[in-house]
Structures are given as structure tokens and as C-alpha cells.
Amino acid sequence: MEISYTGGFMQPAGIGPFKIERELGRGGMGEVYLARDTRLDREVAIKALPAHLAQDPDRLARFQREAKMLASLNHPGIAAIYGLEEANGHQYLILEYVQGETFADRLAKGPIPVDEALPLAKQIAEALEVAHEKGIIHRDLKPGNVMVTPDGVVKVLDFGLARTADGAPASAGMPPVLTDSPTVTSPARYANSPTIPGAIMGTAGYMSPEQARGKPVDKRSDIFSFGCVLYEMLAGTMPFSGETVADAIGATLHKESDLNLLPPGTPRRVRDLLASCLAKDRKNRLHD
């Protein structure tokens, strides 16, 4: 496989049969490009590690694990993987290109009406359930990692921080799970914050209390994050926030979400669901 580069940020011009068209986004955990698969004549998304992490054994292991986890998931609500390519010592995930907008972009316009939000939330829950049935915990569910297509189809993205529920590889060939603490991102709403190696894993304001404390997680941690996303969809604001990472983590650990901020038409069963999802003690949280 051949690879060529254009100027600036070392953006590849092409990776084998994939012609890079433009950058879609970048962050601490990866860079994503829109490309054209010249063999099958379709658009794909290509994810690469940032240049400064491209040879880091820990990040490479996570990258390979993400590929194998995605390959084990087959559901319309989870963006698919088409392959893992290597060129000139660099690895690339070839992913389904999802057109639409992230929930973060959608929520920047304001809260989502209840009758529109609940069918979208149901799709997120269905996608998470499929991952959980495979023993995979997402660990970074947030509005920026969920997209909705123009047809109203929800796609859960970015399993870069995912791991198996028991810490064991999800398949015999999967790289071993390493430390539980790769990143914590800024609580600034929808900020594309870089990865901070060696800190608590997750995104402040969406991670569960056990994540914030650096403790082992299970599917109930994703359920807490799902509650945060659903709350924000309805209320238009995060249930736990602050000016700094420490403030946001403190709110997650010590403050209760204000269900009075939900719109008046929110059904009682949805309020009860949110209260269960956002329970501080995961023993009292919704389990599935």
C-alpha cells in the first residue's frame, strides 16, 4: 500500500485505493478524514492516530482493539468498520462515513422536543444494548459521539476508549486492555478537547461517578452517560457541569441532577428513567 502526503498537519493525500478529500475532525485520540474508495466508488471515513502517537505502543494497542471491537458489532445504530489498513508504519481504520449532524451540533440550537427526542434516545439505547450484549463498554458516550442522519437514523460513534466489561480481550486476537485512565476531556460544552494521557478516562460532565473516581466500570457506567445525554436532549443543558474539569467532576460526584429543568410535558416514566440512570451509586442505577 502506498501513502502520500500534502502539506500542513501531515494530512495524507491518499492511502492505497482511498483518496483523501478533506479532514472531518481531529482530537487527542485521532484524526478523521473523508475519503473516496476508488475500488468500490463510495465515501468512507478514515481514522488515524495523531502523528505524535502513531508509534506509541499503548495507543497502537488501543487502536487495534477499537478495530476488533467494531468488527464484532453489527447493528445499524453503530457506525461500521470496513477494515484496518497499514502503510509506511502507520495504521488506519476504514470506517462507515455517516452523513448528518452530531447531537452536539443539534443541541447547540437548543433542546430537542420530547416527541422527537424519545425515538432518538431509544435508538441510542438499542445500539448500547448490542454493545453490552457483546461485553463491550463504550466509556465515552456523549453528544459529540452520536450522530443523526437526515433520515433520523442514530449512529453511535468512536469506540476508541471502549473496553470489555471484565477487562479481558473481546476476542483471542485482541490486544490486551491496558491502564484504565487514558483521558479526561474539558467540561466546556461540546469542546473538541485533546486527550490528556494519564488522567481519568472519559469526558467530564458525562462520565459516571465510578469513572470519575478511576474505579472499574461496567455497562451501568454507559447507562449513566446515556442518562446525561437524554437529560441534555430534553433540558438543553448538561445535568453536571462546571467551569473547570474539577468543577464538573465535583458536580457529578456530589450534586443531583435538577429534574425540574425538564420540559413540563416530559412523561413521568421518562423522569423516573432519568432518576434511575443518573443514580450516583451504580447498585441503585438501571442495570440494563
PDB file of N, CA and C in Angstrom, residues 100-180:
ATOM      1  N   GLY A 100     -24.770  13.691   8.272  1.00  0.00           N
ATOM      2  CA  GLY A 100     -25.736  14.227   9.217  1.00  0.00           C
ATOM      3  C   GLY A 100     -25.061  15.185  10.178  1.00  0.00           C
ATOM      4  N   GLU A 101     -25.601  15.281  11.376  1.00  0.00           N
ATOM      5  CA  GLU A 101     -25.020  16.161  12.386  1.00  0.00           C
ATOM      6  C   GLU A 101     -24.925  15.422  13.707  1.00  0.00           C
ATOM      7  N   THR A 102     -23.932  15.792  14.502  1.00  0.00           N
ATOM      8  CA  THR A 102     -23.816  15.192  15.821  1.00  0.00           C
ATOM      9  C   THR A 102     -24.903  15.761  16.726  1.00  0.00           C
ATOM     10  N   PHE A 103     -25.174  15.042  17.788  1.00  0.00           N
ATOM     11  CA  PHE A 103     -26.121  15.577  18.772  1.00  0.00           C
ATOM     12  C   PHE A 103     -25.578  16.872  19.374  1.00  0.00           C
ATOM     13  N   ALA A 104     -24.259  16.997  19.469  1.00  0.00           N
ATOM     14  CA  ALA A 104     -23.668  18.230  19.985  1.00  0.00           C
ATOM     15  C   ALA A 104     -24.056  19.406  19.097  1.00  0.00           C
ATOM     16  N   ASP A 105     -23.959  19.216  17.776  1.00  0.00           N
ATOM     17  CA  ASP A 105     -24.353  20.290  16.849  1.00  0.00           C
ATOM     18  C   ASP A 105     -25.845  20.569  16.958  1.00  0.00           C
ATOM     19  N   ARG A 106     -26.622  19.511  17.069  1.00  0.00           N
ATOM     20  CA  ARG A 106     -28.078  19.678  17.169  1.00  0.00           C
ATOM     21  C   ARG A 106     -28.453  20.411  18.446  1.00  0.00           C
ATOM     22  N   LEU A 107     -27.815  20.065  19.559  1.00  0.00           N
ATOM     23  CA  LEU A 107     -28.153  20.673  20.845  1.00  0.00           C
ATOM     24  C   LEU A 107     -27.642  22.100  20.971  1.00  0.00           C
ATOM     25  N   ALA A 108     -26.682  22.471  20.129  1.00  0.00           N
ATOM     26  CA  ALA A 108     -26.224  23.857  20.127  1.00  0.00           C
ATOM     27  C   ALA A 108     -27.354  24.800  19.707  1.00  0.00           C
ATOM     28  N   LYS A 109     -28.369  24.247  19.041  1.00  0.00           N
ATOM     29  CA  LYS A 109     -29.523  25.045  18.612  1.00  0.00           C
ATOM     30  C   LYS A 109     -30.615  25.092  19.677  1.00  0.00           C
ATOM     31  N   GLY A 110     -30.462  24.301  20.740  1.00  0.00           N
ATOM     32  CA  GLY A 110     -31.464  24.282  21.790  1.00  0.00           C
ATOM     33  C   GLY A 110     -31.935  22.874  22.079  1.00  0.00           C
ATOM     34  N   PRO A 111     -32.785  22.711  23.107  1.00  0.00           N
ATOM     35  CA  PRO A 111     -33.271  21.375  23.462  1.00  0.00           C
ATOM     36  C   PRO A 111     -34.109  20.761  22.346  1.00  0.00           C
ATOM     37  N   ILE A 112     -34.234  19.444  22.390  1.00  0.00           N
ATOM     38  CA  ILE A 112     -34.999  18.707  21.386  1.00  0.00           C
ATOM     39  C   ILE A 112     -36.379  18.416  21.958  1.00  0.00           C
ATOM     40  N   PRO A 113     -37.448  18.700  21.229  1.00  0.00           N
ATOM     41  CA  PRO A 113     -38.799  18.422  21.738  1.00  0.00           C
ATOM     42  C   PRO A 113     -38.954  16.969  22.159  1.00  0.00           C
ATOM     43  N   VAL A 114     -39.761  16.742  23.189  1.00  0.00           N
ATOM     44  CA  VAL A 114     -39.898  15.413  23.773  1.00  0.00           C
ATOM     45  C   VAL A 114     -40.287  14.374  22.731  1.00  0.00           C
ATOM     46  N   ASP A 115     -41.267  14.687  21.890  1.00  0.00           N
ATOM     47  CA  ASP A 115     -41.742  13.689  20.925  1.00  0.00           C
ATOM     48  C   ASP A 115     -40.699  13.350  19.872  1.00  0.00           C
ATOM     49  N   GLU A 116     -39.721  14.220  19.675  1.00  0.00           N
ATOM     50  CA  GLU A 116     -38.612  13.952  18.758  1.00  0.00           C
ATOM     51  C   GLU A 116     -37.445  13.298  19.489  1.00  0.00           C
ATOM     52  N   ALA A 117     -37.229  13.702  20.741  1.00  0.00           N
ATOM     53  CA  ALA A 117     -36.068  13.213  21.493  1.00  0.00           C
ATOM     54  C   ALA A 117     -36.201  11.746  21.873  1.00  0.00           C
ATOM     55  N   LEU A 118     -37.391  11.309  22.262  1.00  0.00           N
ATOM     56  CA  LEU A 118     -37.539   9.945  22.775  1.00  0.00           C
ATOM     57  C   LEU A 118     -37.254   8.875  21.722  1.00  0.00           C
ATOM     58  N   PRO A 119     -37.727   8.999  20.474  1.00  0.00           N
ATOM     59  CA  PRO A 119     -37.349   7.995  19.467  1.00  0.00           C
ATOM     60  C   PRO A 119     -35.847   7.972  19.186  1.00  0.00           C
ATOM     61  N   LEU A 120     -35.193   9.140  19.244  1.00  0.00           N
ATOM     62  CA  LEU A 120     -33.742   9.189  19.049  1.00  0.00           C
ATOM     63  C   LEU A 120     -33.028   8.500  20.213  1.00  0.00           C
ATOM     64  N   ALA A 121     -33.490   8.783  21.433  1.00  0.00           N
ATOM     65  CA  ALA A 121     -32.872   8.174  22.610  1.00  0.00           C
ATOM     66  C   ALA A 121     -33.056   6.659  22.591  1.00  0.00           C
ATOM     67  N   LYS A 122     -34.198   6.202  22.114  1.00  0.00           N
ATOM     68  CA  LYS A 122     -34.456   4.761  22.033  1.00  0.00           C
ATOM     69  C   LYS A 122     -33.433   4.100  21.114  1.00  0.00           C
ATOM     70  N   GLN A 123     -33.072   4.774  20.021  1.00  0.00           N
ATOM     71  CA  GLN A 123     -32.072   4.212  19.110  1.00  0.00           C
ATOM     72  C   GLN A 123     -30.694   4.135  19.769  1.00  0.00           C
ATOM     73  N   ILE A 124     -30.351   5.153  20.559  1.00  0.00           N
ATOM     74  CA  ILE A 124     -29.076   5.103  21.283  1.00  0.00           C
ATOM     75  C   ILE A 124     -29.072   3.908  22.231  1.00  0.00           C
ATOM     76  N   ALA A 125     -30.177   3.730  22.961  1.00  0.00           N
ATOM     77  CA  ALA A 125     -30.263   2.634  23.924  1.00  0.00           C
ATOM     78  C   ALA A 125     -30.135   1.282  23.224  1.00  0.00           C
ATOM     79  N   GLU A 126     -30.756   1.155  22.060  1.00  0.00           N
ATOM     80  CA  GLU A 126     -30.680  -0.110  21.323  1.00  0.00           C
ATOM     81  C   GLU A 126     -29.241  -0.404  20.876  1.00  0.00           C
ATOM     82  N   ALA A 127     -28.538   0.630  20.424  1.00  0.00           N
ATOM     83  CA  ALA A 127     -27.147   0.439  19.998  1.00  0.00           C
ATOM     84  C   ALA A 127     -26.269   0.068  21.188  1.00  0.00           C
ATOM     85  N   LEU A 128     -26.462   0.741  22.321  1.00  0.00           N
ATOM     86  CA  LEU A 128     -25.690   0.409  23.514  1.00  0.00           C
ATOM     87  C   LEU A 128     -25.966  -1.016  23.970  1.00  0.00           C
ATOM     88  N   GLU A 129     -27.238  -1.420  23.876  1.00  0.00           N
ATOM     89  CA  GLU A 129     -27.599  -2.767  24.308  1.00  0.00           C
ATOM     90  C   GLU A 129     -26.846  -3.823  23.504  1.00  0.00           C
ATOM     91  N   VAL A 130     -26.710  -3.585  22.196  1.00  0.00           N
ATOM     92  CA  VAL A 130     -25.975  -4.526  21.345  1.00  0.00           C
ATOM     93  C   VAL A 130     -24.521  -4.616  21.799  1.00  0.00           C
ATOM     94  N   ALA A 131     -23.912  -3.457  22.066  1.00  0.00           N
ATOM     95  CA  ALA A 131     -22.524  -3.464  22.542  1.00  0.00           C
ATOM     96  C   ALA A 131     -22.414  -4.183  23.876  1.00  0.00           C
ATOM     97  N   HIS A 132     -23.342  -3.912  24.780  1.00  0.00           N
ATOM     98  CA  HIS A 132     -23.289  -4.527  26.109  1.00  0.00           C
ATOM     99  C   HIS A 132     -23.489  -6.037  26.029  1.00  0.00           C
ATOM    100  N   GLU A 133     -24.325  -6.478  25.111  1.00  0.00           N
ATOM    101  CA  GLU A 133     -24.526  -7.923  24.940  1.00  0.00           C
ATOM    102  C   GLU A 133     -23.242  -8.611  24.473  1.00  0.00           C
ATOM    103  N   LYS A 134     -22.374  -7.852  23.806  1.00  0.00           N
ATOM    104  CA  LYS A 134     -21.071  -8.368  23.383  1.00  0.00           C
ATOM    105  C   LYS A 134     -20.009  -8.173  24.467  1.00  0.00           C
ATOM    106  N   GLY A 135     -20.433  -7.620  25.610  1.00  0.00           N
ATOM    107  CA  GLY A 135     -19.486  -7.386  26.693  1.00  0.00           C
ATOM    108  C   GLY A 135     -18.621  -6.159  26.502  1.00  0.00           C
ATOM    109  N   ILE A 136     -19.065  -5.223  25.646  1.00  0.00           N
ATOM    110  CA  ILE A 136     -18.270  -4.030  25.329  1.00  0.00           C
ATOM    111  C   ILE A 136     -18.879  -2.805  25.998  1.00  0.00           C
ATOM    112  N   ILE A 137     -18.058  -2.056  26.715  1.00  0.00           N
ATOM    113  CA  ILE A 137     -18.461  -0.815  27.374  1.00  0.00           C
ATOM    114  C   ILE A 137     -17.886   0.350  26.582  1.00  0.00           C
ATOM    115  N   HIS A 138     -18.713   1.295  26.173  1.00  0.00           N
ATOM    116  CA  HIS A 138     -18.264   2.407  25.327  1.00  0.00           C
ATOM    117  C   HIS A 138     -17.328   3.338  26.093  1.00  0.00           C
ATOM    118  N   ARG A 139     -17.731   3.758  27.272  1.00  0.00           N
ATOM    119  CA  ARG A 139     -16.954   4.599  28.196  1.00  0.00           C
ATOM    120  C   ARG A 139     -16.822   6.070  27.787  1.00  0.00           C
ATOM    121  N   ASP A 140     -17.362   6.461  26.660  1.00  0.00           N
ATOM    122  CA  ASP A 140     -17.264   7.877  26.295  1.00  0.00           C
ATOM    123  C   ASP A 140     -18.502   8.318  25.512  1.00  0.00           C
ATOM    124  N   LEU A 141     -19.679   7.859  25.955  1.00  0.00           N
ATOM    125  CA  LEU A 141     -20.921   8.282  25.306  1.00  0.00           C
ATOM    126  C   LEU A 141     -21.206   9.736  25.659  1.00  0.00           C
ATOM    127  N   LYS A 142     -21.404  10.560  24.648  1.00  0.00           N
ATOM    128  CA  LYS A 142     -21.679  11.980  24.827  1.00  0.00           C
ATOM    129  C   LYS A 142     -22.271  12.492  23.523  1.00  0.00           C
ATOM    130  N   PRO A 143     -22.863  13.693  23.505  1.00  0.00           N
ATOM    131  CA  PRO A 143     -23.497  14.195  22.273  1.00  0.00           C
ATOM    132  C   PRO A 143     -22.552  14.259  21.079  1.00  0.00           C
ATOM    133  N   GLY A 144     -21.271  14.525  21.306  1.00  0.00           N
ATOM    134  CA  GLY A 144     -20.324  14.608  20.200  1.00  0.00           C
ATOM    135  C   GLY A 144     -20.003  13.269  19.575  1.00  0.00           C
ATOM    136  N   ASN A 145     -20.359  12.170  20.252  1.00  0.00           N
ATOM    137  CA  ASN A 145     -20.085  10.835  19.733  1.00  0.00           C
ATOM    138  C   ASN A 145     -21.345  10.129  19.244  1.00  0.00           C
ATOM    139  N   VAL A 146     -22.398  10.900  19.018  1.00  0.00           N
ATOM    140  CA  VAL A 146     -23.634  10.348  18.465  1.00  0.00           C
ATOM    141  C   VAL A 146     -24.062  11.231  17.299  1.00  0.00           C
ATOM    142  N   MET A 147     -24.358  10.611  16.174  1.00  0.00           N
ATOM    143  CA  MET A 147     -24.822  11.363  15.008  1.00  0.00           C
ATOM    144  C   MET A 147     -26.228  10.942  14.644  1.00  0.00           C
ATOM    145  N   VAL A 148     -26.948  11.838  13.993  1.00  0.00           N
ATOM    146  CA  VAL A 148     -28.261  11.517  13.442  1.00  0.00           C
ATOM    147  C   VAL A 148     -28.244  11.895  11.971  1.00  0.00           C
ATOM    148  N   THR A 149     -28.653  10.979  11.125  1.00  0.00           N
ATOM    149  CA  THR A 149     -28.641  11.196   9.684  1.00  0.00           C
ATOM    150  C   THR A 149     -29.855  12.034   9.286  1.00  0.00           C
ATOM    151  N   PRO A 150     -29.866  12.543   8.066  1.00  0.00           N
ATOM    152  CA  PRO A 150     -31.040  13.299   7.607  1.00  0.00           C
ATOM    153  C   PRO A 150     -32.323  12.480   7.659  1.00  0.00           C
ATOM    154  N   ASP A 151     -32.223  11.149   7.632  1.00  0.00           N
ATOM    155  CA  ASP A 151     -33.395  10.281   7.713  1.00  0.00           C
ATOM    156  C   ASP A 151     -33.796   9.955   9.145  1.00  0.00           C
ATOM    157  N   GLY A 152     -33.089  10.531  10.115  1.00  0.00           N
ATOM    158  CA  GLY A 152     -33.434  10.298  11.507  1.00  0.00           C
ATOM    159  C   GLY A 152     -32.839   9.039  12.107  1.00  0.00           C
ATOM    160  N   VAL A 153     -31.828   8.461  11.450  1.00  0.00           N
ATOM    161  CA  VAL A 153     -31.170   7.266  11.964  1.00  0.00           C
ATOM    162  C   VAL A 153     -30.004   7.679  12.859  1.00  0.00           C
ATOM    163  N   VAL A 154     -29.968   7.131  14.064  1.00  0.00           N
ATOM    164  CA  VAL A 154     -28.913   7.447  15.023  1.00  0.00           C
ATOM    165  C   VAL A 154     -27.740   6.494  14.840  1.00  0.00           C
ATOM    166  N   LYS A 155     -26.526   7.042  14.913  1.00  0.00           N
ATOM    167  CA  LYS A 155     -25.308   6.246  14.825  1.00  0.00           C
ATOM    168  C   LYS A 155     -24.409   6.595  16.009  1.00  0.00           C
ATOM    169  N   VAL A 156     -24.078   5.592  16.808  1.00  0.00           N
ATOM    170  CA  VAL A 156     -23.116   5.785  17.893  1.00  0.00           C
ATOM    171  C   VAL A 156     -21.711   5.612  17.322  1.00  0.00           C
ATOM    172  N   LEU A 157     -20.845   6.583  17.613  1.00  0.00           N
ATOM    173  CA  LEU A 157     -19.502   6.615  17.043  1.00  0.00           C
ATOM    174  C   LEU A 157     -18.438   6.455  18.120  1.00  0.00           C
ATOM    175  N   ASP A 158     -17.209   6.309  17.673  1.00  0.00           N
ATOM    176  CA  ASP A 158     -15.983   6.434  18.462  1.00  0.00           C
ATOM    177  C   ASP A 158     -15.926   5.480  19.655  1.00  0.00           C
ATOM    178  N   PHE A 159     -15.479   4.274  19.371  1.00  0.00           N
ATOM    179  CA  PHE A 159     -15.240   3.282  20.409  1.00  0.00           C
ATOM    180  C   PHE A 159     -13.765   3.265  20.798  1.00  0.00           C
ATOM    181  N   GLY A 160     -13.096   4.401  20.648  1.00  0.00           N
ATOM    182  CA  GLY A 160     -11.668   4.488  20.925  1.00  0.00           C
ATOM    183  C   GLY A 160     -11.310   4.251  22.380  1.00  0.00           C
ATOM    184  N   LEU A 161     -12.248   4.496  23.298  1.00  0.00           N
ATOM    185  CA  LEU A 161     -11.993   4.262  24.721  1.00  0.00           C
ATOM    186  C   LEU A 161     -12.708   3.021  25.236  1.00  0.00           C
ATOM    187  N   ALA A 162     -13.352   2.288  24.328  1.00  0.00           N
ATOM    188  CA  ALA A 162     -14.143   1.133  24.751  1.00  0.00           C
ATOM    189  C   ALA A 162     -13.254   0.018  25.297  1.00  0.00           C
ATOM    190  N   ARG A 163     -13.849  -0.807  26.134  1.00  0.00           N
ATOM    191  CA  ARG A 163     -13.163  -1.983  26.657  1.00  0.00           C
ATOM    192  C   ARG A 163     -14.202  -3.042  26.987  1.00  0.00           C
ATOM    193  N   THR A 164     -13.747  -4.243  27.233  1.00  0.00           N
ATOM    194  CA  THR A 164     -14.660  -5.290  27.643  1.00  0.00           C
ATOM    195  C   THR A 164     -15.014  -5.105  29.110  1.00  0.00           C
ATOM    196  N   ALA A 165     -16.185  -5.616  29.475  1.00  0.00           N
ATOM    197  CA  ALA A 165     -16.708  -5.370  30.817  1.00  0.00           C
ATOM    198  C   ALA A 165     -15.813  -5.932  31.906  1.00  0.00           C
ATOM    199  N   ASP A 166     -15.146  -7.062  31.636  1.00  0.00           N
ATOM    200  CA  ASP A 166     -14.304  -7.683  32.654  1.00  0.00           C
ATOM    201  C   ASP A 166     -12.832  -7.345  32.491  1.00  0.00           C
ATOM    202  N   GLY A 167     -12.530  -6.459  31.513  1.00  0.00           N
ATOM    203  CA  GLY A 167     -11.139  -6.092  31.292  1.00  0.00           C
ATOM    204  C   GLY A 167     -10.389  -7.082  30.438  1.00  0.00           C
ATOM    205  N   ALA A 168     -11.063  -8.151  30.020  1.00  0.00           N
ATOM    206  CA  ALA A 168     -10.400  -9.168  29.201  1.00  0.00           C
ATOM    207  C   ALA A 168     -10.593  -8.856  27.739  1.00  0.00           C
ATOM    208  N   PRO A 169      -9.734  -9.354  26.864  1.00  0.00           N
ATOM    209  CA  PRO A 169      -9.922  -9.140  25.437  1.00  0.00           C
ATOM    210  C   PRO A 169     -11.254  -9.695  24.964  1.00  0.00           C
ATOM    211  N   ALA A 170     -11.893  -9.031  24.004  1.00  0.00           N
ATOM    212  CA  ALA A 170     -13.175  -9.484  23.491  1.00  0.00           C
ATOM    213  C   ALA A 170     -13.004 -10.610  22.492  1.00  0.00           C
ATOM    214  N   SER A 171     -11.790 -10.839  22.019  1.00  0.00           N
ATOM    215  CA  SER A 171     -11.524 -11.961  21.134  1.00  0.00           C
ATOM    216  C   SER A 171     -10.101 -12.437  21.386  1.00  0.00           C
ATOM    217  N   ALA A 172      -9.807 -13.624  20.922  1.00  0.00           N
ATOM    218  CA  ALA A 172      -8.494 -14.209  21.206  1.00  0.00           C
ATOM    219  C   ALA A 172      -7.366 -13.392  20.626  1.00  0.00           C
ATOM    220  N   GLY A 173      -7.632 -12.689  19.512  1.00  0.00           N
ATOM    221  CA  GLY A 173      -6.564 -11.938  18.875  1.00  0.00           C
ATOM    222  C   GLY A 173      -6.516 -10.482  19.273  1.00  0.00           C
ATOM    223  N   MET A 174      -7.351 -10.075  20.224  1.00  0.00           N
ATOM    224  CA  MET A 174      -7.418  -8.665  20.584  1.00  0.00           C
ATOM    225  C   MET A 174      -6.274  -8.290  21.515  1.00  0.00           C
ATOM    226  N   PRO A 175      -5.643  -7.114  21.296  1.00  0.00           N
ATOM    227  CA  PRO A 175      -4.572  -6.687  22.186  1.00  0.00           C
ATOM    228  C   PRO A 175      -5.070  -6.555  23.609  1.00  0.00           C
ATOM    229  N   PRO A 176      -4.228  -6.767  24.602  1.00  0.00           N
ATOM    230  CA  PRO A 176      -4.671  -6.697  25.990  1.00  0.00           C
ATOM    231  C   PRO A 176      -5.088  -5.291  26.367  1.00  0.00           C
ATOM    232  N   VAL A 177      -6.075  -5.198  27.271  1.00  0.00           N
ATOM    233  CA  VAL A 177      -6.512  -3.910  27.790  1.00  0.00           C
ATOM    234  C   VAL A 177      -5.432  -3.375  28.721  1.00  0.00           C
ATOM    235  N   LEU A 178      -5.116  -2.118  28.554  1.00  0.00           N
ATOM    236  CA  LEU A 178      -4.068  -1.515  29.358  1.00  0.00           C
ATOM    237  C   LEU A 178      -4.687  -0.691  30.477  1.00  0.00           C
ATOM    238  N   THR A 179      -4.033   0.346  30.893  1.00  0.00           N
ATOM    239  CA  THR A 179      -4.494   1.143  32.013  1.00  0.00           C
ATOM    240  C   THR A 179      -5.916   1.642  31.826  1.00  0.00           C
ATOM    241  N   ASP A 180      -6.608   1.889  32.937  1.00  0.00           N
ATOM    242  CA  ASP A 180      -7.998   2.337  32.907  1.00  0.00           C
ATOM    243  C   ASP A 180      -8.092   3.853  32.834  1.00  0.00           C
TER     244      ASP A 180
END
